[in-house]
Coordinates of C-alpha atoms in Angstrom, one line a residue:
M1 CA -102.9 -40.9 62.5
L2 CA -99.7 -38.9 63.1
V3 CA -97.6 -41.8 63.4
Y4 CA -98.6 -43.9 60.5
L5 CA -98.0 -40.6 58.3
L6 CA -94.9 -40.1 59.8
I7 CA -93.7 -43.8 58.3
I8 CA -95.1 -42.8 55.0
I9 CA -92.8 -40.1 54.8
F10 CA -89.9 -41.9 56.0
I11 CA -90.5 -44.6 53.6
S12 CA -91.1 -41.9 50.7
L13 CA -88.0 -40.3 51.6
A14 CA -85.9 -43.6 51.0
V15 CA -87.3 -44.6 48.4
G16 CA -87.3 -41.0 46.5
L17 CA -83.3 -41.3 47.9
V18 CA -82.8 -44.5 45.9
F19 CA -84.5 -43.6 42.9
F20 CA -82.3 -40.2 42.9
L21 CA -79.4 -42.1 43.0
L22 CA -80.6 -45.0 40.3
K23 CA -81.4 -42.0 37.8
G24 CA -77.8 -40.8 38.6
D25 CA -76.5 -43.5 37.7
R26 CA -74.6 -43.3 34.1
G27 CA -73.4 -46.7 33.5
P28 CA -74.7 -49.7 33.1
K29 CA -77.8 -50.6 35.0
E30 CA -77.1 -52.2 38.0
P31 CA -78.1 -55.9 38.9
V32 CA -81.6 -55.7 40.2
G33 CA -81.4 -58.9 43.0
A34 CA -77.8 -57.2 44.2
L35 CA -79.7 -53.6 45.1
W36 CA -82.5 -56.2 46.9
L37 CA -79.0 -57.9 48.8
A38 CA -77.5 -54.4 49.7
A39 CA -80.9 -53.8 51.8
G40 CA -80.9 -57.3 53.1
F41 CA -77.6 -57.2 54.4
G42 CA -78.2 -53.7 56.3
L43 CA -81.4 -55.0 57.8
L44 CA -79.4 -58.1 59.0
G45 CA -77.3 -55.6 60.2
A46 CA -79.4 -53.8 62.4
L47 CA -80.6 -56.9 63.7
A48 CA -77.3 -57.8 64.7
A49 CA -75.9 -54.5 66.4
G50 CA -79.3 -54.4 68.6
L51 CA -78.2 -58.1 69.7
V52 CA -74.4 -57.0 70.5
E53 CA -75.4 -53.6 71.5
K54 CA -77.9 -55.3 74.3
K55 CA -74.9 -57.6 75.1
F56 CA -72.2 -54.9 76.0
I57 CA -73.5 -51.6 76.1
P58 CA -74.8 -51.0 79.6
I59 CA -78.4 -49.5 78.8
G60 CA -78.1 -46.7 81.5
T61 CA -75.0 -44.8 80.2
L62 CA -76.9 -44.0 77.0
Q63 CA -79.7 -42.1 78.9
A64 CA -79.9 -38.3 80.0
G65 CA -78.4 -37.9 83.5
A66 CA -75.7 -40.3 83.1
P67 CA -72.3 -39.3 83.3
L68 CA -70.7 -37.9 80.4
S69 CA -67.6 -39.7 80.1
S70 CA -69.3 -43.1 80.4
M71 CA -72.0 -41.7 77.8
M72 CA -69.3 -40.4 75.4
F73 CA -67.3 -44.3 75.5
S74 CA -70.6 -46.1 75.3
Y75 CA -72.0 -43.9 71.9
L76 CA -68.3 -45.0 70.8
G77 CA -69.2 -48.1 71.0
V78 CA -72.0 -47.8 69.3
G79 CA -70.4 -46.3 66.5
V80 CA -68.2 -48.9 66.2
I81 CA -71.1 -51.7 66.5
E82 CA -73.6 -49.8 64.0
E83 CA -70.9 -49.0 61.6
C84 CA -69.0 -52.1 61.1
C85 CA -72.1 -54.2 61.0
K86 CA -73.0 -51.8 58.1
F87 CA -70.5 -51.4 55.8
L88 CA -68.4 -54.7 56.6
P89 CA -70.6 -58.3 55.4
L90 CA -71.4 -55.9 52.2
A91 CA -68.3 -54.4 51.4
F92 CA -66.5 -57.9 51.9
F93 CA -69.2 -59.1 49.7
I94 CA -69.5 -56.9 46.6
F95 CA -66.3 -55.7 46.6
P96 CA -65.3 -58.4 43.9
K97 CA -68.0 -58.3 42.0
H98 CA -67.7 -57.3 38.4
Y99 CA -70.7 -54.8 38.2
F100 CA -69.1 -53.3 40.9
N101 CA -67.1 -50.9 39.2
E102 CA -67.6 -47.2 38.7
H103 CA -67.7 -44.5 41.5
T104 CA -71.0 -44.1 41.7
D105 CA -71.8 -47.7 42.6
G106 CA -69.8 -47.2 45.9
I107 CA -72.3 -44.8 46.7
I108 CA -75.8 -46.1 45.6
Y109 CA -75.0 -49.5 47.4
F110 CA -73.7 -48.6 50.6
V111 CA -76.8 -46.0 50.8
I112 CA -79.0 -48.3 50.2
A113 CA -77.6 -50.8 52.9
G114 CA -77.9 -47.4 55.1
L115 CA -81.4 -47.0 54.9
G116 CA -82.0 -51.3 55.1
F117 CA -80.1 -50.7 58.7
G118 CA -82.2 -46.6 59.0
L119 CA -85.2 -47.2 57.6
P120 CA -86.8 -49.6 60.1
E121 CA -84.9 -47.9 63.4
N122 CA -86.9 -44.6 62.0
I123 CA -90.4 -47.2 61.9
L124 CA -89.6 -48.5 65.5
Y125 CA -89.0 -45.5 67.5
T126 CA -91.4 -43.6 65.8
M127 CA -93.8 -46.3 66.4
Q128 CA -92.2 -47.1 70.3
Y129 CA -92.1 -43.6 71.4
G130 CA -94.5 -41.6 69.0
S131 CA -94.8 -38.7 66.8
K132 CA -92.3 -36.4 69.1
A133 CA -89.9 -38.7 69.0
G134 CA -90.8 -39.4 64.9
I135 CA -90.7 -35.6 63.7
G136 CA -87.8 -35.3 65.3
R137 CA -85.5 -38.4 63.7
L138 CA -87.0 -37.1 60.6
I139 CA -85.9 -33.3 61.0
L140 CA -82.7 -34.9 61.7
T141 CA -81.9 -38.5 60.7
P142 CA -84.5 -39.8 57.8
F143 CA -81.1 -40.1 56.2
F144 CA -78.2 -40.7 58.4
H145 CA -76.8 -43.8 58.5
A146 CA -77.0 -43.7 54.7
T147 CA -75.1 -40.7 54.4
L148 CA -72.7 -42.1 56.6
T149 CA -72.2 -45.3 55.2
G150 CA -72.3 -44.0 51.6
M151 CA -69.1 -42.2 52.1
V152 CA -67.4 -44.6 53.1
G153 CA -69.1 -47.2 50.2
Y154 CA -67.7 -44.4 47.8
Y155 CA -63.8 -44.9 49.0
L156 CA -64.7 -48.2 48.8
V157 CA -65.2 -48.4 44.8
K158 CA -62.0 -45.8 44.4
A159 CA -59.9 -48.1 46.0
K160 CA -61.2 -50.8 43.5
I161 CA -61.0 -48.3 41.0
D162 CA -57.9 -46.8 41.5
K163 CA -56.0 -51.3 42.6
K164 CA -55.8 -50.2 46.4
N165 CA -55.5 -52.7 49.1
I166 CA -59.1 -52.9 50.9
L167 CA -57.6 -52.4 53.8
T168 CA -57.5 -48.5 52.6
V169 CA -60.7 -46.9 53.3
L170 CA -60.3 -48.0 56.7
P171 CA -59.5 -44.3 57.8
V172 CA -62.8 -43.3 56.5
L173 CA -64.3 -46.1 58.7
I174 CA -62.7 -44.6 61.6
L175 CA -64.5 -41.3 60.8
A176 CA -67.3 -42.5 60.1
I177 CA -67.8 -44.1 63.4
L178 CA -66.6 -40.9 64.7
L179 CA -69.0 -38.8 63.5
H180 CA -71.4 -41.8 64.5
A181 CA -70.5 -41.8 68.2
L182 CA -70.2 -37.5 68.4
Y183 CA -74.1 -37.1 66.5
D184 CA -75.2 -39.9 69.5
F185 CA -73.7 -38.1 71.6
G186 CA -74.6 -34.7 71.2
L187 CA -78.3 -35.5 71.3
S188 CA -77.7 -37.0 74.1
S189 CA -75.8 -34.9 76.5
G190 CA -78.5 -32.5 77.4
T191 CA -76.3 -29.6 76.2
T192 CA -76.6 -26.6 73.9
L193 CA -73.3 -26.5 72.3
F194 CA -73.0 -30.4 72.1
T195 CA -76.9 -30.8 70.3
F196 CA -75.7 -28.0 68.0
I197 CA -73.2 -29.9 67.0
S198 CA -75.0 -33.0 66.4
V199 CA -77.6 -30.9 64.3
T200 CA -74.0 -29.5 62.1
V201 CA -72.6 -33.0 61.9
T202 CA -76.2 -34.6 60.0
L203 CA -76.5 -31.6 57.7
A204 CA -72.5 -31.7 56.6
L205 CA -73.3 -35.3 55.8
S206 CA -76.4 -35.3 54.1
A207 CA -74.3 -32.2 52.0
N208 CA -71.6 -34.1 51.5
L209 CA -72.9 -37.5 50.2
L210 CA -74.5 -34.9 47.5
N211 CA -71.0 -33.6 46.9
L212 CA -69.4 -37.0 46.6
F213 CA -72.2 -38.7 44.3
F214 CA -71.5 -35.1 41.6
R215 CA -68.3 -36.4 42.5
A216 CA -68.8 -39.7 41.3
Q217 CA -70.5 -38.9 38.2
D218 CA -67.3 -36.6 37.3
L219 CA -64.7 -39.6 37.4
D220 CA -66.8 -41.7 35.7
E221 CA -67.3 -39.3 32.8
E222 CA -63.4 -38.5 32.8
M223 CA -62.8 -42.4 33.3
G224 CA -65.0 -43.3 30.0
I225 CA -67.0 -45.4 32.2
A226 CA -70.2 -43.7 31.9
A227 CA -72.4 -43.0 29.0
V228 CA -73.3 -39.3 29.4
G229 CA -76.5 -37.9 27.6
H230 CA -80.2 -38.9 26.1
N231 CA -80.3 -42.5 26.0
A232 CA -76.6 -43.1 26.1
Y233 CA -77.9 -46.4 27.3
C234 CA -80.6 -49.0 28.0
R235 CA -82.2 -48.7 30.7
S236 CA -84.0 -51.8 30.4
C237 CA -80.6 -53.9 29.6
G238 CA -77.4 -51.6 30.6
Q239 CA -76.0 -52.0 27.5
I240 CA -73.8 -48.9 25.6
N241 CA -76.4 -47.4 23.4
G242 CA -74.3 -45.4 21.3
Q243 CA -76.0 -44.1 18.4
H244 CA -78.9 -42.6 21.3
Y245 CA -81.7 -44.4 19.1
L246 CA -85.3 -44.2 21.1
Y247 CA -85.5 -48.1 21.0
C248 CA -82.2 -49.9 22.4
T249 CA -80.9 -52.4 19.1
R250 CA -79.5 -55.5 21.3
C251 CA -83.1 -55.8 23.5
G252 CA -85.7 -53.7 21.8
K253 CA -87.2 -52.6 24.5
R254 CA -87.3 -48.0 25.2
A255 CA -83.8 -47.2 26.0

């Protein structure tokens, strides 16, 4: 019974985070199909990462008791595989899209991809290893994948808005890989110090995501690419509602 409750909580947290980000998006409404595609990219990324890891990462080097050097190297490989599988397919798909044009978009789409990757993982771990594992992941990792990918997504859309090469996001992707590897290694190392570092990493990533999202809102407002205020744009058709009418003059629906 507790296992199913934990699964419901994981799903509720993921849905809640998405609604929080979409509510904070002050620009035109994002295409619903594109949002679902982002989640699909994340899910497919999880499947691809699982296959690649099974082929190239020896399972014994990821378990407690393995030499720390081998464990660290293997978790670095896991970080490379998972962060690239989460980020790269969606990045190359969405970067040229016309609706990928606000700072908040970089966080929204890539957080959703991270949730598409991480939510099934949390559910599977909980079902396979029981409520104790589920509670541990609920405390430490409900948004872990989303925070890492959202961070890289923010700098991706910033590169587009600032008219920089897409490769300028590479250092941030490398940082995400290293943080991912450090987090996984710390939890598996069995040492108090590295476990503490892992907890610090996941908490810092959550705080960083919020900070980046609020910064993105401010940047969009400064650049005049976000509508600010009550009924400033229509949540149905996504058009600017400059007069702040209760009902949109374009589509006729409640703004």
